[in-house]
Coordinates of C-alpha atoms in Angstrom, one line a residue:
M242 CA 12.5 -55.5 -8.2
E243 CA 10.7 -52.3 -7.1
D244 CA 13.4 -51.8 -4.5
E245 CA 16.1 -52.0 -7.2
L246 CA 14.3 -49.5 -9.4
E247 CA 13.7 -46.9 -6.7
P248 CA 17.3 -45.6 -6.3
S249 CA 17.6 -45.1 -10.1
L250 CA 14.2 -43.4 -10.4
R251 CA 14.6 -41.1 -7.4
P252 CA 17.4 -38.9 -8.8
R253 CA 15.6 -38.4 -12.1
T254 CA 12.4 -37.4 -10.3
Q255 CA 14.3 -35.0 -8.2
I256 CA 15.9 -33.4 -11.3
Q257 CA 12.5 -32.9 -12.9
G258 CA 11.1 -31.4 -9.7
R259 CA 14.0 -29.0 -9.7
I260 CA 13.4 -28.0 -13.3
L261 CA 9.7 -27.2 -12.5
L262 CA 10.8 -25.2 -9.4
L263 CA 13.4 -23.3 -11.4
T264 CA 10.7 -22.6 -14.1
I265 CA 8.4 -21.2 -11.4
C266 CA 11.2 -19.0 -9.9
A267 CA 12.5 -17.8 -13.3
A268 CA 9.0 -16.8 -14.4
G269 CA 8.1 -15.3 -11.1
I270 CA 11.2 -13.2 -10.4
G271 CA 10.8 -11.2 -13.5
G272 CA 7.0 -11.5 -13.6
T273 CA 4.6 -10.9 -10.7
F274 CA 7.6 -10.1 -8.4
Q275 CA 8.1 -7.0 -10.6
F276 CA 4.5 -6.1 -10.2
G277 CA 4.6 -6.2 -6.4
Y278 CA 8.1 -4.6 -6.3
N279 CA 7.2 -1.6 -8.4
L280 CA 3.8 -1.3 -6.7
S281 CA 5.4 -0.8 -3.2
I282 CA 8.8 0.7 -4.1
I283 CA 7.2 4.1 -5.0
N284 CA 6.0 4.6 -1.4
A285 CA 9.4 5.1 0.3
P286 CA 10.5 8.2 -1.8
T287 CA 7.1 9.9 -1.6
L288 CA 8.3 13.1 0.0
H289 CA 11.6 13.1 -1.9
I290 CA 9.9 12.9 -5.3
Q291 CA 7.4 15.5 -4.4
E292 CA 10.2 17.9 -3.3
F293 CA 12.1 17.1 -6.5
T294 CA 9.0 17.8 -8.6
N295 CA 8.4 21.1 -6.9
E296 CA 12.0 22.1 -7.1
T297 CA 12.2 21.2 -10.8
W298 CA 9.0 23.2 -11.5
Q299 CA 10.3 26.2 -9.6
A300 CA 13.6 26.1 -11.5
R301 CA 11.8 26.2 -14.8
T302 CA 9.1 28.7 -14.0
G303 CA 10.4 30.6 -11.0
E304 CA 7.3 29.8 -8.9
P305 CA 6.6 26.7 -6.7
L306 CA 3.7 24.4 -7.4
P307 CA 0.6 24.9 -5.1
D308 CA 0.1 22.0 -2.7
H309 CA -2.9 20.7 -4.5
L310 CA -1.0 20.5 -7.8
V311 CA 1.9 18.7 -6.0
L312 CA -0.6 16.2 -4.8
L313 CA -2.1 15.9 -8.3
M314 CA 1.4 15.4 -9.9
W315 CA 2.1 12.7 -7.3
S316 CA -1.1 10.9 -7.9
L317 CA -0.3 11.0 -11.6
I318 CA 3.1 9.4 -11.0
V319 CA 1.5 6.7 -9.0
S320 CA -1.4 6.1 -11.4
L321 CA 0.7 6.0 -14.6
Y322 CA 1.8 2.6 -13.3
P323 CA -1.7 1.0 -13.6
L324 CA -2.2 2.9 -16.9
G325 CA 0.8 1.1 -18.2
G326 CA -0.5 -2.1 -16.8
L327 CA -3.7 -1.6 -18.8
F328 CA -1.7 -1.3 -22.0
G329 CA 0.4 -4.3 -21.0
A330 CA -2.8 -6.4 -20.3
L331 CA -4.1 -5.5 -23.8
L332 CA -0.7 -6.4 -25.3
A333 CA -0.3 -9.7 -23.4
G334 CA -2.8 -11.8 -25.5
P335 CA -1.3 -11.1 -28.9
L336 CA 2.2 -11.5 -27.5
A337 CA 1.4 -14.9 -26.0
M338 CA -0.1 -16.1 -29.2
T339 CA 2.7 -14.9 -31.6
L340 CA 5.8 -15.3 -29.5
G341 CA 4.8 -17.9 -27.0
R342 CA 4.7 -17.8 -23.2
K343 CA 8.4 -17.9 -22.5
K344 CA 9.6 -15.6 -25.2
S345 CA 6.9 -13.0 -24.3
L346 CA 8.2 -12.9 -20.7
L347 CA 11.8 -12.4 -22.0
V348 CA 10.8 -9.7 -24.5
N349 CA 8.8 -8.0 -21.8
N350 CA 12.0 -7.1 -20.0
I351 CA 12.7 -4.4 -22.6
F352 CA 10.3 -2.2 -20.8
V353 CA 12.1 -2.7 -17.4
V354 CA 15.5 -1.9 -18.9
S355 CA 14.2 1.3 -20.5
A356 CA 12.4 2.3 -17.3
A357 CA 15.5 1.7 -15.2
I358 CA 17.6 4.0 -17.4
L359 CA 15.0 6.7 -17.2
F360 CA 14.8 6.4 -13.4
G361 CA 18.5 6.4 -12.9
F362 CA 19.1 9.6 -14.9
S363 CA 16.0 11.5 -14.0
R364 CA 17.6 13.5 -11.2
K365 CA 20.7 14.5 -13.2
A366 CA 18.5 15.5 -16.1
G367 CA 16.2 17.5 -13.8
S368 CA 13.1 15.9 -15.3
F369 CA 10.2 14.5 -13.4
E370 CA 8.7 13.6 -16.8
M371 CA 11.3 10.8 -17.0
I372 CA 9.9 9.4 -13.8
M373 CA 6.4 9.5 -15.2
L374 CA 7.5 7.7 -18.4
G375 CA 9.5 5.2 -16.4
R376 CA 6.4 4.4 -14.3
L377 CA 4.3 3.9 -17.4
L378 CA 6.9 1.5 -18.8
V379 CA 7.2 -0.7 -15.7
G380 CA 3.4 -0.7 -15.7
V381 CA 3.4 -2.2 -19.2
N382 CA 5.9 -4.8 -18.0
A383 CA 3.7 -5.7 -15.0
G384 CA 0.5 -5.9 -17.2
V385 CA 2.1 -8.3 -19.6
S386 CA 3.7 -10.5 -16.9
M387 CA 0.6 -10.7 -14.7
N388 CA -1.3 -12.2 -17.6
I389 CA 1.3 -14.4 -19.2
Q390 CA 3.0 -15.8 -16.1
P391 CA 0.0 -17.7 -14.7
M392 CA -0.7 -18.9 -18.2
Y393 CA 2.8 -20.2 -18.7
L394 CA 3.0 -21.9 -15.3
G395 CA -0.5 -23.4 -15.5
E396 CA 0.3 -24.9 -18.9
S397 CA 3.7 -26.2 -17.8
A398 CA 2.7 -27.8 -14.5
P399 CA 1.3 -31.4 -14.1
K400 CA -2.4 -31.6 -13.7
E401 CA -2.3 -32.4 -10.0
L402 CA -0.1 -29.4 -9.2
R403 CA -1.6 -26.9 -11.7
G404 CA -3.6 -24.9 -9.3
A405 CA -0.9 -24.6 -6.7
V406 CA 1.8 -23.7 -9.3
A407 CA -0.4 -21.1 -10.9
M408 CA -1.1 -19.6 -7.5
S409 CA 2.6 -19.2 -6.9
S410 CA 2.1 -15.9 -8.8
A411 CA 0.5 -14.5 -5.7
I412 CA 3.5 -15.5 -3.6
F413 CA 5.9 -13.7 -5.9
T414 CA 3.6 -10.6 -5.9
A415 CA 3.7 -10.5 -2.1
L416 CA 7.4 -11.2 -2.0
G417 CA 8.0 -8.3 -4.4
I418 CA 5.9 -6.0 -2.2
V419 CA 8.0 -6.9 0.9
M420 CA 11.3 -6.6 -0.9
G421 CA 10.3 -3.2 -2.3
Q422 CA 9.5 -2.1 1.2
V423 CA 12.7 -3.4 2.7
V424 CA 14.9 -1.9 0.0
G425 CA 13.1 1.4 0.5
L426 CA 14.2 1.6 4.1
R427 CA 16.2 4.8 4.9
E428 CA 19.2 2.7 5.9
L429 CA 19.3 1.2 2.4
L430 CA 18.0 3.1 -0.7
G431 CA 15.2 5.1 0.9
G432 CA 17.3 8.2 1.7
P433 CA 16.9 11.6 0.0
Q434 CA 19.9 11.1 -2.4
A435 CA 19.4 7.4 -3.3
W436 CA 15.9 7.4 -4.6
P437 CA 16.8 7.3 -8.3
L438 CA 18.8 4.1 -7.6
L439 CA 15.8 2.8 -5.6
L440 CA 13.5 3.2 -8.6
A441 CA 16.1 1.8 -11.0
S442 CA 16.7 -1.3 -8.9
C443 CA 13.8 -3.0 -10.8
L444 CA 16.5 -3.8 -13.3
V445 CA 17.9 -6.5 -11.0
P446 CA 14.9 -8.9 -11.1
G447 CA 14.7 -8.4 -14.9
A448 CA 18.4 -9.3 -15.3
L449 CA 17.9 -12.5 -13.2
Q450 CA 15.0 -13.5 -15.5
L451 CA 16.9 -12.8 -18.6
A452 CA 19.8 -15.0 -17.3
S453 CA 17.7 -18.0 -16.2
L454 CA 14.5 -18.3 -18.2
P455 CA 16.2 -19.0 -21.6
L456 CA 17.6 -22.3 -20.1
L457 CA 14.1 -23.6 -19.3
P458 CA 11.4 -25.2 -21.6
E459 CA 8.5 -23.5 -23.3
S460 CA 4.9 -24.4 -22.4
P461 CA 4.2 -27.9 -23.8
R462 CA 0.5 -27.0 -24.3
Y463 CA 1.5 -24.0 -26.4
L464 CA 4.0 -26.0 -28.5
L465 CA 1.5 -28.7 -29.4
I466 CA -1.9 -26.9 -29.7
D467 CA -0.8 -23.5 -31.0
C468 CA 2.4 -24.4 -32.9
G469 CA 1.5 -28.0 -33.8
D470 CA 5.1 -29.1 -32.9
T471 CA 4.7 -32.6 -31.4
E472 CA 8.4 -33.2 -31.1
A473 CA 9.1 -29.9 -29.3
C474 CA 6.1 -30.6 -27.0
L475 CA 7.4 -34.1 -26.1
A476 CA 10.9 -32.7 -25.4
A477 CA 9.5 -30.0 -23.1
L478 CA 7.4 -32.6 -21.3
R479 CA 10.4 -34.8 -20.8
R480 CA 12.4 -31.9 -19.3
L481 CA 9.5 -31.0 -17.0
R482 CA 8.2 -34.5 -16.1
G483 CA 11.0 -36.9 -16.9
S484 CA 10.7 -39.9 -19.3
G485 CA 8.1 -41.7 -17.2
D486 CA 4.4 -41.7 -17.8
L487 CA 3.9 -39.2 -20.5
A488 CA 1.4 -41.1 -22.7
G489 CA -1.7 -40.1 -20.7
E490 CA -0.8 -36.4 -20.6
L491 CA 0.2 -36.4 -24.3
E492 CA -3.1 -38.1 -25.2
E493 CA -5.0 -35.4 -23.2
L494 CA -3.2 -32.7 -25.1
E495 CA -3.9 -34.4 -28.4
E496 CA -7.6 -34.5 -27.6
E497 CA -7.6 -30.8 -26.8
R498 CA -5.7 -30.1 -30.0
A499 CA -8.2 -32.1 -32.0
A500 CA -11.0 -30.1 -30.4
C501 CA -9.3 -26.8 -31.3
Q502 CA -8.5 -28.0 -34.9
G503 CA -9.7 -25.4 -37.4
C504 CA -10.5 -22.9 -34.7
R505 CA -8.8 -19.6 -34.3
A506 CA -8.0 -17.8 -31.0
R507 CA -11.0 -15.9 -29.7
R508 CA -10.9 -12.2 -29.5
P509 CA -11.8 -10.5 -26.1
W510 CA -15.2 -9.1 -27.3
E511 CA -16.2 -12.6 -28.6
L512 CA -16.2 -13.9 -25.1
F513 CA -19.1 -11.7 -24.2
Q514 CA -21.0 -12.8 -27.3
H515 CA -20.6 -16.6 -26.7
R516 CA -23.5 -17.9 -24.8
A517 CA -21.6 -20.9 -23.4
L518 CA -18.9 -18.7 -21.9
R519 CA -21.3 -16.0 -20.4
R520 CA -21.2 -17.4 -16.9
Q521 CA -17.4 -17.7 -16.8
V522 CA -17.0 -14.2 -18.2
T523 CA -19.4 -12.7 -15.7
S524 CA -17.5 -14.3 -12.8
L525 CA -14.2 -13.0 -14.3
V526 CA -15.5 -9.4 -14.6
V527 CA -17.1 -9.2 -11.2
L528 CA -14.3 -10.8 -9.2
G529 CA -11.5 -9.0 -11.1
S530 CA -13.1 -5.6 -10.8
A531 CA -14.0 -5.9 -7.1
M532 CA -10.5 -7.1 -6.3
E533 CA -9.1 -3.7 -7.1
L534 CA -12.1 -1.6 -6.0
C535 CA -11.4 -2.6 -2.4
G536 CA -8.3 -0.4 -2.5
N537 CA -5.9 -3.0 -1.1
D538 CA -3.3 -2.7 -3.8
S539 CA -3.4 1.2 -3.7
V540 CA -2.6 1.0 0.0
Y541 CA 1.0 -0.1 -0.9
A542 CA 1.6 3.0 -3.0
Y543 CA 0.2 5.3 -0.4
A544 CA 1.1 3.4 2.8
S545 CA 3.2 6.2 4.3
S546 CA 0.4 8.7 3.9
V547 CA -2.1 6.2 5.4
F548 CA 0.0 5.5 8.5
R549 CA 0.8 9.2 8.9
K550 CA -2.9 9.9 9.0
A551 CA -3.3 7.1 11.5
G552 CA -0.9 8.9 13.8
V553 CA 2.0 6.5 13.6
P554 CA 5.3 8.2 14.6
E555 CA 7.3 9.3 11.6
A556 CA 10.4 7.2 12.6
K557 CA 8.3 4.0 12.8
I558 CA 6.2 4.4 9.6
Q559 CA 8.7 2.5 7.4
Y560 CA 8.6 -0.5 9.7
A561 CA 4.7 -0.4 9.9
I562 CA 4.8 -0.4 6.1
I563 CA 6.9 -3.6 6.0
G564 CA 4.3 -5.2 8.3
T565 CA 1.6 -4.7 5.6
G566 CA 3.7 -6.5 2.9
S567 CA 4.6 -9.3 5.4
C568 CA 0.9 -9.9 6.1
E569 CA 0.2 -10.5 2.5
L570 CA 3.3 -12.7 2.0
L571 CA 2.3 -14.8 5.0
T572 CA -1.3 -15.3 3.7
A573 CA -0.1 -15.9 0.1
V574 CA 1.9 -18.9 1.3
V575 CA -1.1 -20.5 3.0
S576 CA -3.8 -19.2 0.6
V577 CA -4.4 -22.6 -1.0
A578 CA -5.8 -23.9 2.2
G579 CA -7.9 -20.9 3.1
V580 CA -9.3 -19.5 -0.2
D581 CA -13.0 -20.0 0.7
E582 CA -12.7 -18.5 4.1
G583 CA -10.9 -15.4 2.8
W584 CA -13.8 -14.1 0.8
G585 CA -16.1 -14.0 3.8
V586 CA -13.6 -12.6 6.2
Q587 CA -12.6 -9.9 3.6
A588 CA -16.2 -8.8 3.2
G589 CA -16.7 -8.7 7.0
L590 CA -13.7 -6.5 7.5
T591 CA -14.6 -4.2 4.7
S592 CA -17.8 -3.2 6.5
T593 CA -15.8 -2.8 9.7
S594 CA -13.8 0.4 9.2
P595 CA -11.0 1.6 11.4
P596 CA -12.3 4.1 13.9
P597 CA -11.6 7.8 13.7
R598 CA -9.0 9.2 16.1
P599 CA -10.3 12.6 17.3
R600 CA -7.6 13.1 20.0
Q601 CA -4.5 10.9 20.1
S602 CA -3.5 12.1 23.5
S603 CA -6.9 11.2 25.0
F604 CA -7.4 7.9 23.1
P605 CA -4.0 6.4 22.3
W606 CA -5.5 2.9 22.0
T607 CA -7.3 3.9 18.8
L608 CA -3.9 4.0 17.0
Y609 CA -3.3 0.4 17.7
L610 CA -6.9 -0.5 16.9
A611 CA -6.6 1.2 13.5
M612 CA -3.4 -0.6 12.7
A613 CA -4.9 -3.9 13.7
C614 CA -7.8 -3.3 11.3
I615 CA -5.4 -2.5 8.5
F616 CA -3.3 -5.6 9.1
A617 CA -6.5 -7.8 9.5
F618 CA -7.9 -6.4 6.2
I619 CA -4.6 -7.2 4.3
L620 CA -4.4 -10.7 5.9
S621 CA -7.9 -11.6 4.7
F622 CA -7.2 -10.2 1.3
G623 CA -4.2 -12.4 0.9
I624 CA -6.0 -15.5 2.1
G625 CA -8.7 -15.3 -0.6
P626 CA -8.9 -12.8 -3.4
A627 CA -5.2 -12.1 -3.9
G628 CA -4.3 -15.6 -5.1
V629 CA -7.4 -17.1 -6.6
T630 CA -8.6 -14.2 -8.8
G631 CA -5.4 -14.1 -10.9
I632 CA -5.7 -17.7 -12.0
L633 CA -9.4 -17.7 -12.9
A634 CA -8.7 -17.2 -16.7
T635 CA -6.3 -20.1 -16.6
E636 CA -8.8 -22.5 -14.9
L637 CA -12.1 -21.5 -16.6
F638 CA -11.2 -21.2 -20.3
D639 CA -9.7 -23.5 -22.9
Q640 CA -6.6 -22.9 -25.0
M641 CA -8.3 -20.8 -27.7
A642 CA -10.1 -18.5 -25.2
R643 CA -7.5 -18.3 -22.5
P644 CA -5.4 -15.4 -23.9
A645 CA -8.5 -13.3 -24.5
A646 CA -9.9 -14.1 -21.1
C647 CA -6.6 -12.9 -19.5
M648 CA -6.8 -9.7 -21.5
V649 CA -10.3 -9.0 -20.2
C650 CA -9.5 -9.8 -16.6
G651 CA -6.2 -7.9 -16.7
A652 CA -7.7 -4.8 -18.4
L653 CA -10.6 -4.6 -15.8
M654 CA -8.2 -5.0 -12.9
W655 CA -5.9 -2.3 -14.2
I656 CA -8.7 0.2 -15.0
M657 CA -10.1 -0.2 -11.4
L658 CA -6.6 0.3 -10.0
I659 CA -6.2 3.5 -12.1
L660 CA -9.4 4.9 -10.7
V661 CA -8.6 4.0 -7.1
G662 CA -5.0 5.1 -7.4
L663 CA -6.0 8.5 -8.7
G664 CA -8.7 9.1 -6.2
F665 CA -7.0 7.6 -3.1
P666 CA -5.0 10.7 -2.0
F667 CA -7.9 13.0 -2.5
I668 CA -10.2 10.7 -0.6
M669 CA -7.8 10.9 2.3
V670 CA -7.7 14.7 2.2
L671 CA -11.5 14.8 2.0
G672 CA -11.7 12.4 4.9
S673 CA -9.5 14.6 7.1
F674 CA -12.1 17.3 6.7
L675 CA -15.0 15.0 7.4
I676 CA -13.5 13.2 10.3
A677 CA -11.3 15.6 12.3
G678 CA -7.9 13.9 12.8
G679 CA -9.3 10.5 11.8
L680 CA -8.1 7.7 9.6
V681 CA -9.9 7.4 6.3
P682 CA -11.1 3.8 6.1
L683 CA -9.1 1.7 3.6
P684 CA -12.1 -0.3 2.5
L685 CA -14.2 2.6 1.2
C686 CA -17.4 0.7 1.2
P687 CA -18.6 -2.9 1.5
F688 CA -19.9 -2.9 -2.1
P689 CA -16.8 -4.3 -3.8
W690 CA -16.7 -7.3 -1.5
C691 CA -20.4 -7.9 -1.7
L692 CA -19.7 -8.3 -5.5
C693 CA -16.9 -10.7 -4.7
L694 CA -19.1 -12.9 -2.6
W695 CA -21.7 -12.9 -5.3
G696 CA -19.1 -13.8 -7.9
H697 CA -17.7 -16.6 -5.6
L698 CA -21.2 -18.1 -5.2
H699 CA -21.8 -18.0 -9.0
W700 CA -18.2 -19.1 -9.9
P701 CA -18.5 -22.1 -12.3
V702 CA -16.6 -25.2 -11.2
P703 CA -13.5 -25.8 -13.5
S704 CA -13.6 -29.0 -15.4

């Protein structure tokens, strides 16, 4: 009898597996993929945008900008992205509660469409302010998606796959970083005339999400617990799981719904006041802050300057940059198996800085040693912190506290990214004076990853 049932059950199981996979891809392509893509894509046109800013200013005032102001304007363009991310992180919680997870991701593409229009016409309009506003808008998009996508996927996946599915957000982030670096090659859209199209290409992932995500189900957990719609929840579960064993999962959702009955969604500041959540919030704050303070994400925006300081030949810099994104993509795929090891390796490499290069002609091997340290640092970042930190709020908090926890974690991460993004180019300039001809260490100090190790040791085990 079992042999007779197997052929009929197998196609249905495959269909449900495909729907879950399509849900992961549709949420990811317009979600954390956009974060990684817009984080790295600004690196290729660095010199072109700086020249455009200087030329625009000179055309308006008759005088060129001093070098330090050009550097300041560039750091502002880069750092407006995490500032927008901060606004998006604060917006994500209310959006997730009022519109739902899926609709929030769809509405979020308004920011991408607006930014792509600004980027595309900035050169013709002779306005670097349009680039700044566009960077702010794609940042808002990234801030919303980075909080809602793990929430949506974690609530849609079956219990046994929930962690792995939620960590797919890190894979899409790394994939976005690599794609942004590849599209930014001089042979593609990285040339001096094509950079407006390069920045506006963020419209493509947004269009793919708008075309695919409406065909897929909403989070069953949101439909039942937040909306109280049992029929819609059951329909979503059937699409995601099939018509098989749904009684156990539905009973579990009903229990959580009963526990949340009469409770309202928690506000971010209430998490810090609740004694029972204090340990979870502390882990969230420490790990989320330290993840950005290490400077790994800022490297992708300033990678060309970093490798130029390291002495990499100009013609090979763009290929070295692709190597950084490929390292994180590789480790993101295998991060589930190596999370614990990643924290320790990261902390060790943070305290082992790339050596200075006083004379390249005398010590050519230091160039390769510096690059090896950079790649090893990124590899260890991808193994541990990159994947696991983003899903902490999903794993450690219940339905009523989860949106607020995502807001807290997201806001802290973006604030730290703003600080590091603004200071990174000036730290490199300062380092060039302190270490003649040397490479400024990417990990500025071991303190952030000492925090990470502390947070990992005190991380409460999810129920």
